């Protein structure tokens, strides 16, 4: 389809394992965002990529979280040594340029459950 | 940092009732303001936006006016339908650090009964 695609849609893993979440943005969109949606904290910004610029990582909650974006398109969010508090829905969004007048288009998210 | 406060609900209304969901914000600079909606089983969708003071965003019968003097962006609809049942998020764009990241309120769950 033409929207933002995230995989997997659901992920259940044991505490201490590493996980990788994938995001395919809308074709041609240069800006890509990761957010986390959890019951206690609502929707929180994690990281932002824009073209070839250095990413804004100011929202990453700890050094266990990292993300990369290869070739200006697909992005992977990696969580190392997962903890139960990492359980949440991880949302990816993209926009055509990252400016305020360009709406962010969201994927359906990956629901991560840490046992 | 920037923040958004919205009434958390849940809000339950009968069909054709008037809806108001309050949203206020704290920000440095002049953010753009948004309402996003999440229908059951679906992803977040942009409902409407306003980019400067006194702008009114509107879509699907919903409206919100950017009020700089009261730092508010309340969502209104004159006559709700069952299909409006969803979670509504108020958000602002935070341009600090060079990114246009969104800062969200905690969401308001709306249920409309027939």
mmCIF file of C-alpha atoms in Angstrom:
data_model
loop_
_atom_site.group_PDB
_atom_site.id
_atom_site.type_symbol
_atom_site.label_atom_id
_atom_site.label_comp_id
_atom_site.label_asym_id
_atom_site.label_seq_id
_atom_site.Cartn_x
_atom_site.Cartn_y
_atom_site.Cartn_z
ATOM 1 C CA UNK A 1 0.000 0.000 0.000
ATOM 2 C CA UNK A 2 0.894 3.648 -0.040
ATOM 3 C CA UNK A 3 0.992 4.208 3.700
ATOM 4 C CA UNK A 4 3.636 3.796 6.387
ATOM 5 C CA UNK A 5 4.266 0.119 6.962
ATOM 6 C CA UNK A 6 5.545 -1.329 10.234
ATOM 7 C CA UNK A 7 6.606 -4.845 11.079
ATOM 8 C CA UNK A 8 6.021 -6.953 12.971
ATOM 9 C CA UNK A 9 2.546 -5.865 14.060
ATOM 10 C CA UNK A 10 2.970 -7.756 17.327
ATOM 11 C CA UNK A 11 6.081 -8.922 19.143
ATOM 12 C CA UNK A 12 6.269 -10.903 22.356
ATOM 13 C CA UNK A 13 9.683 -11.517 23.837
ATOM 14 C CA UNK A 14 11.356 -12.395 27.078
ATOM 15 C CA UNK A 15 12.981 -9.836 29.320
ATOM 16 C CA UNK A 16 16.630 -9.381 28.460
ATOM 17 C CA UNK A 17 16.290 -10.215 24.761
ATOM 18 C CA UNK A 18 17.016 -7.747 21.967
ATOM 19 C CA UNK A 19 14.290 -6.724 19.516
ATOM 20 C CA UNK A 20 14.253 -4.968 16.158
ATOM 21 C CA UNK A 21 11.271 -3.065 14.859
ATOM 22 C CA UNK A 22 11.016 -2.028 11.234
ATOM 23 C CA UNK A 23 9.429 0.950 9.522
ATOM 24 C CA UNK A 24 8.907 1.519 5.793
ATOM 25 C CA UNK A 25 7.938 5.164 5.284
ATOM 26 C CA UNK A 26 5.850 6.517 2.465
ATOM 27 C CA UNK A 27 7.925 6.603 -0.699
ATOM 28 C CA UNK A 28 9.610 9.964 -1.176
ATOM 29 C CA UNK A 29 9.137 11.102 2.418
ATOM 30 C CA UNK A 30 12.395 12.475 3.779
ATOM 31 C CA UNK A 31 11.379 12.850 7.414
ATOM 32 C CA UNK A 32 10.837 9.828 9.661
ATOM 33 C CA UNK A 33 9.830 9.717 13.314
ATOM 34 C CA UNK A 34 9.535 7.064 16.006
ATOM 35 C CA UNK A 35 7.108 7.459 18.894
ATOM 36 C CA UNK A 36 6.110 5.209 21.754
ATOM 37 C CA UNK A 37 2.565 4.858 23.050
ATOM 38 C CA UNK A 38 2.221 3.391 26.516
ATOM 39 C CA UNK A 39 -0.556 3.398 29.103
ATOM 40 C CA UNK A 40 1.310 5.374 31.685
ATOM 41 C CA UNK A 41 3.108 7.874 29.486
ATOM 42 C CA UNK A 42 0.840 8.449 26.502
ATOM 43 C CA UNK A 43 2.544 9.198 23.191
ATOM 44 C CA UNK A 44 6.231 10.068 23.465
ATOM 45 C CA UNK A 45 8.702 11.139 20.810
ATOM 46 C CA UNK A 46 11.749 8.917 20.489
ATOM 47 C CA UNK A 47 13.850 9.897 17.471
ATOM 48 C CA UNK A 48 13.680 11.895 14.230
ATOM 49 C CA UNK A 49 15.509 11.449 10.925
ATOM 50 C CA UNK A 50 15.587 14.050 8.168
ATOM 51 C CA UNK A 51 17.451 13.286 4.976
ATOM 52 C CA UNK A 52 21.191 13.003 5.565
ATOM 53 C CA UNK A 53 21.201 15.188 8.672
ATOM 54 C CA UNK A 54 22.222 13.884 12.062
ATOM 55 C CA UNK A 55 19.146 12.410 13.780
ATOM 56 C CA UNK A 56 17.479 14.057 16.764
ATOM 57 C CA UNK A 57 17.823 11.365 19.426
ATOM 58 C CA UNK A 58 16.640 13.513 22.295
ATOM 59 C CA UNK A 59 13.626 11.313 23.060
ATOM 60 C CA UNK A 60 15.413 7.984 23.417
ATOM 61 C CA UNK A 61 14.813 6.894 27.035
ATOM 62 C CA UNK A 62 18.105 5.038 27.554
ATOM 63 C CA UNK A 63 21.209 3.838 25.756
ATOM 64 C CA UNK A 64 19.486 0.486 25.238
ATOM 65 C CA UNK A 65 17.493 2.174 22.480
ATOM 66 C CA UNK A 66 18.989 2.945 19.091
ATOM 67 C CA UNK A 67 17.719 3.511 15.579
ATOM 68 C CA UNK A 68 19.113 3.766 12.125
ATOM 69 C CA UNK A 69 17.803 4.695 8.749
ATOM 70 C CA UNK A 70 19.460 3.114 5.751
ATOM 71 C CA UNK A 71 19.523 4.816 2.400
ATOM 72 C CA UNK A 72 17.155 7.506 3.598
ATOM 73 C CA UNK A 73 14.251 5.075 3.564
ATOM 74 C CA UNK A 74 13.687 2.074 5.825
ATOM 75 C CA UNK A 75 14.337 2.541 9.530
ATOM 76 C CA UNK A 76 15.005 0.023 12.279
ATOM 77 C CA UNK A 77 14.475 0.700 15.971
ATOM 78 C CA UNK A 78 16.512 -1.633 18.178
ATOM 79 C CA UNK A 79 15.950 -2.206 21.868
ATOM 80 C CA UNK A 80 18.688 -4.139 23.641
ATOM 81 C CA UNK A 81 18.265 -6.111 26.857
ATOM 82 C CA UNK A 82 14.534 -5.425 26.942
ATOM 83 C CA UNK A 83 12.818 -4.596 30.225
ATOM 84 C CA UNK A 84 9.160 -4.918 31.142
ATOM 85 C CA UNK A 85 8.741 -1.146 31.081
ATOM 86 C CA UNK A 86 9.592 -1.261 27.368
ATOM 87 C CA UNK A 87 6.192 -2.847 26.713
ATOM 88 C CA UNK A 88 4.296 -0.388 24.524
ATOM 89 C CA UNK A 89 3.095 0.295 21.004
ATOM 90 C CA UNK A 90 5.906 1.706 18.889
ATOM 91 C CA UNK A 91 4.694 4.029 16.167
ATOM 92 C CA UNK A 92 6.526 5.220 13.113
ATOM 93 C CA UNK A 93 5.525 8.297 11.125
ATOM 94 C CA UNK A 94 6.827 9.972 8.012
ATOM 95 C CA UNK A 95 6.305 13.317 6.344
ATOM 96 C CA UNK A 96 7.350 14.736 3.030
ATOM 97 C CA UNK A 97 9.817 17.249 4.425
ATOM 98 C CA UNK A 98 9.549 17.518 8.189
ATOM 99 C CA UNK A 99 8.198 21.052 8.163
ATOM 100 C CA UNK A 100 5.244 22.119 10.310
ATOM 101 C CA UNK A 101 2.979 22.341 7.289
ATOM 102 C CA UNK A 102 3.659 18.750 6.283
ATOM 103 C CA UNK A 103 1.439 16.339 8.214
ATOM 104 C CA UNK A 104 2.961 13.260 9.783
ATOM 105 C CA UNK A 105 1.487 10.000 8.492
ATOM 106 C CA UNK A 106 1.485 7.199 11.024
ATOM 107 C CA UNK A 107 1.804 3.468 10.638
ATOM 108 C CA UNK A 108 -0.352 1.032 12.592
ATOM 109 C CA UNK A 109 2.444 0.402 15.059
ATOM 110 C CA UNK A 110 4.222 -2.577 16.574
ATOM 111 C CA UNK A 111 2.766 -3.818 19.844
ATOM 112 C CA UNK A 112 5.708 -4.980 21.960
ATOM 113 C CA UNK A 113 5.115 -7.138 25.003
ATOM 114 C CA UNK A 114 7.975 -8.055 27.325
ATOM 115 C CA UNK A 115 7.343 -11.081 29.491
ATOM 116 C CA UNK B 1 9.877 21.793 27.700
ATOM 117 C CA UNK B 2 6.740 22.106 25.644
ATOM 118 C CA UNK B 3 3.665 20.278 26.875
ATOM 119 C CA UNK B 4 0.013 19.633 26.086
ATOM 120 C CA UNK B 5 -2.785 19.111 28.571
ATOM 121 C CA UNK B 6 -6.125 17.768 27.472
ATOM 122 C CA UNK B 7 -9.164 16.501 29.338
ATOM 123 C CA UNK B 8 -8.621 12.803 29.711
ATOM 124 C CA UNK B 9 -12.177 11.574 29.790
ATOM 125 C CA UNK B 10 -13.525 9.132 28.970
ATOM 126 C CA UNK B 11 -16.330 11.122 27.415
ATOM 127 C CA UNK B 12 -19.644 9.443 26.661
ATOM 128 C CA UNK B 13 -22.283 11.244 24.601
ATOM 129 C CA UNK B 14 -25.492 10.447 22.832
ATOM 130 C CA UNK B 15 -25.709 10.795 19.073
ATOM 131 C CA UNK B 16 -26.280 14.398 17.930
ATOM 132 C CA UNK B 17 -24.907 15.855 21.156
ATOM 133 C CA UNK B 18 -22.423 18.737 21.168
ATOM 134 C CA UNK B 19 -18.799 17.832 21.786
ATOM 135 C CA UNK B 20 -16.013 19.853 23.353
ATOM 136 C CA UNK B 21 -12.635 18.390 24.238
ATOM 137 C CA UNK B 22 -10.421 20.911 25.974
ATOM 138 C CA UNK B 23 -6.750 21.276 25.119
ATOM 139 C CA UNK B 24 -4.227 23.765 26.461
ATOM 140 C CA UNK B 25 -0.533 23.987 25.754
ATOM 141 C CA UNK B 26 2.721 25.380 27.044
ATOM 142 C CA UNK B 27 5.354 26.232 24.464
ATOM 143 C CA UNK B 28 8.257 28.488 23.716
ATOM 144 C CA UNK B 29 7.955 30.096 20.336
ATOM 145 C CA UNK B 30 4.979 29.635 18.060
ATOM 146 C CA UNK B 31 4.090 26.009 17.571
ATOM 147 C CA UNK B 32 1.607 24.581 15.132
ATOM 148 C CA UNK B 33 -1.309 22.791 16.778
ATOM 149 C CA UNK B 34 -2.987 19.553 15.747
ATOM 150 C CA UNK B 35 -5.752 17.160 16.589
ATOM 151 C CA UNK B 36 -5.130 13.519 15.743
ATOM 152 C CA UNK B 37 -7.727 10.749 15.949
ATOM 153 C CA UNK B 38 -7.303 7.021 16.509
ATOM 154 C CA UNK B 39 -10.347 4.974 15.536
ATOM 155 C CA UNK B 40 -10.690 1.494 17.064
ATOM 156 C CA UNK B 41 -8.184 -0.880 15.496
ATOM 157 C CA UNK B 42 -6.658 1.815 13.296
ATOM 158 C CA UNK B 43 -3.584 4.018 13.303
ATOM 159 C CA UNK B 44 -3.326 7.690 14.193
ATOM 160 C CA UNK B 45 -4.752 10.048 11.599
ATOM 161 C CA UNK B 46 -4.477 13.798 11.345
ATOM 162 C CA UNK B 47 -7.911 15.318 11.930
ATOM 163 C CA UNK B 48 -7.129 19.027 11.646
ATOM 164 C CA UNK B 49 -4.409 21.576 12.232
ATOM 165 C CA UNK B 50 -3.745 25.275 12.709
ATOM 166 C CA UNK B 51 -0.383 26.878 12.145
ATOM 167 C CA UNK B 52 -0.798 30.362 13.625
ATOM 168 C CA UNK B 53 -2.850 32.348 16.105
ATOM 169 C CA UNK B 54 -6.557 32.767 15.284
ATOM 170 C CA UNK B 55 -6.400 30.095 12.571
ATOM 171 C CA UNK B 56 -9.318 27.698 12.598
ATOM 172 C CA UNK B 57 -8.744 24.113 11.547
ATOM 173 C CA UNK B 58 -11.743 22.096 10.399
ATOM 174 C CA UNK B 59 -12.481 18.648 9.024
ATOM 175 C CA UNK B 60 -15.399 16.186 9.108
ATOM 176 C CA UNK B 61 -17.515 18.663 11.072
ATOM 177 C CA UNK B 62 -14.855 19.127 13.748
ATOM 178 C CA UNK B 63 -13.329 22.544 14.427
ATOM 179 C CA UNK B 64 -10.616 23.993 16.616
ATOM 180 C CA UNK B 65 -9.315 27.565 16.857
ATOM 181 C CA UNK B 66 -5.731 28.442 17.791
ATOM 182 C CA UNK B 67 -6.088 30.849 20.743
ATOM 183 C CA UNK B 68 -2.729 32.339 21.646
ATOM 184 C CA UNK B 69 -4.107 34.492 24.458
ATOM 185 C CA UNK B 70 -5.480 31.464 26.298
ATOM 186 C CA UNK B 71 -2.937 28.961 24.893
ATOM 187 C CA UNK B 72 -5.800 26.712 23.899
ATOM 188 C CA UNK B 73 -6.955 24.605 20.961
ATOM 189 C CA UNK B 74 -10.278 23.118 22.010
ATOM 190 C CA UNK B 75 -11.925 20.572 19.710
ATOM 191 C CA UNK B 76 -15.631 21.007 18.970
ATOM 192 C CA UNK B 77 -18.321 19.315 16.942
ATOM 193 C CA UNK B 78 -21.914 20.390 16.836
ATOM 194 C CA UNK B 79 -23.522 16.986 16.391
ATOM 195 C CA UNK B 80 -21.556 13.810 17.014
ATOM 196 C CA UNK B 81 -22.217 10.470 15.365
ATOM 197 C CA UNK B 82 -21.585 6.912 16.513
ATOM 198 C CA UNK B 83 -18.789 6.753 13.940
ATOM 199 C CA UNK B 84 -16.940 9.528 15.818
ATOM 200 C CA UNK B 85 -16.189 7.111 18.653
ATOM 201 C CA UNK B 86 -12.400 7.136 18.912
ATOM 202 C CA UNK B 87 -9.483 8.447 20.936
ATOM 203 C CA UNK B 88 -8.595 12.068 20.212
ATOM 204 C CA UNK B 89 -5.109 13.489 20.762
ATOM 205 C CA UNK B 90 -4.158 17.147 20.895
ATOM 206 C CA UNK B 91 -0.586 17.844 19.822
ATOM 207 C CA UNK B 92 1.854 20.630 19.089
ATOM 208 C CA UNK B 93 4.926 20.722 16.939
ATOM 209 C CA UNK B 94 8.074 21.292 18.920
ATOM 210 C CA UNK B 95 10.792 22.769 16.772
ATOM 211 C CA UNK B 96 13.514 22.814 19.442
ATOM 212 C CA UNK B 97 16.546 20.846 18.380
ATOM 213 C CA UNK B 98 15.699 21.323 14.741
ATOM 214 C CA UNK B 99 13.110 18.581 14.467
ATOM 215 C CA UNK B 100 9.381 19.013 14.016
ATOM 216 C CA UNK B 101 8.493 16.379 16.538
ATOM 217 C CA UNK B 102 4.994 16.241 17.942
ATOM 218 C CA UNK B 103 4.261 16.604 21.635
ATOM 219 C CA UNK B 104 0.962 14.887 22.448
ATOM 220 C CA UNK B 105 -1.619 15.151 25.158
ATOM 221 C CA UNK B 106 -2.609 11.910 26.831
ATOM 222 C CA UNK B 107 -5.680 11.417 24.677
ATOM 223 C CA UNK B 108 -9.424 11.549 25.271
ATOM 224 C CA UNK B 109 -11.570 8.528 24.585
ATOM 225 C CA UNK B 110 -14.942 9.448 23.119
ATOM 226 C CA UNK B 111 -17.831 7.007 22.997
ATOM 227 C CA UNK B 112 -20.985 8.015 21.157
ATOM 228 C CA UNK B 113 -24.091 5.947 21.843
ATOM 229 C CA UNK B 114 -27.003 5.684 19.395
#
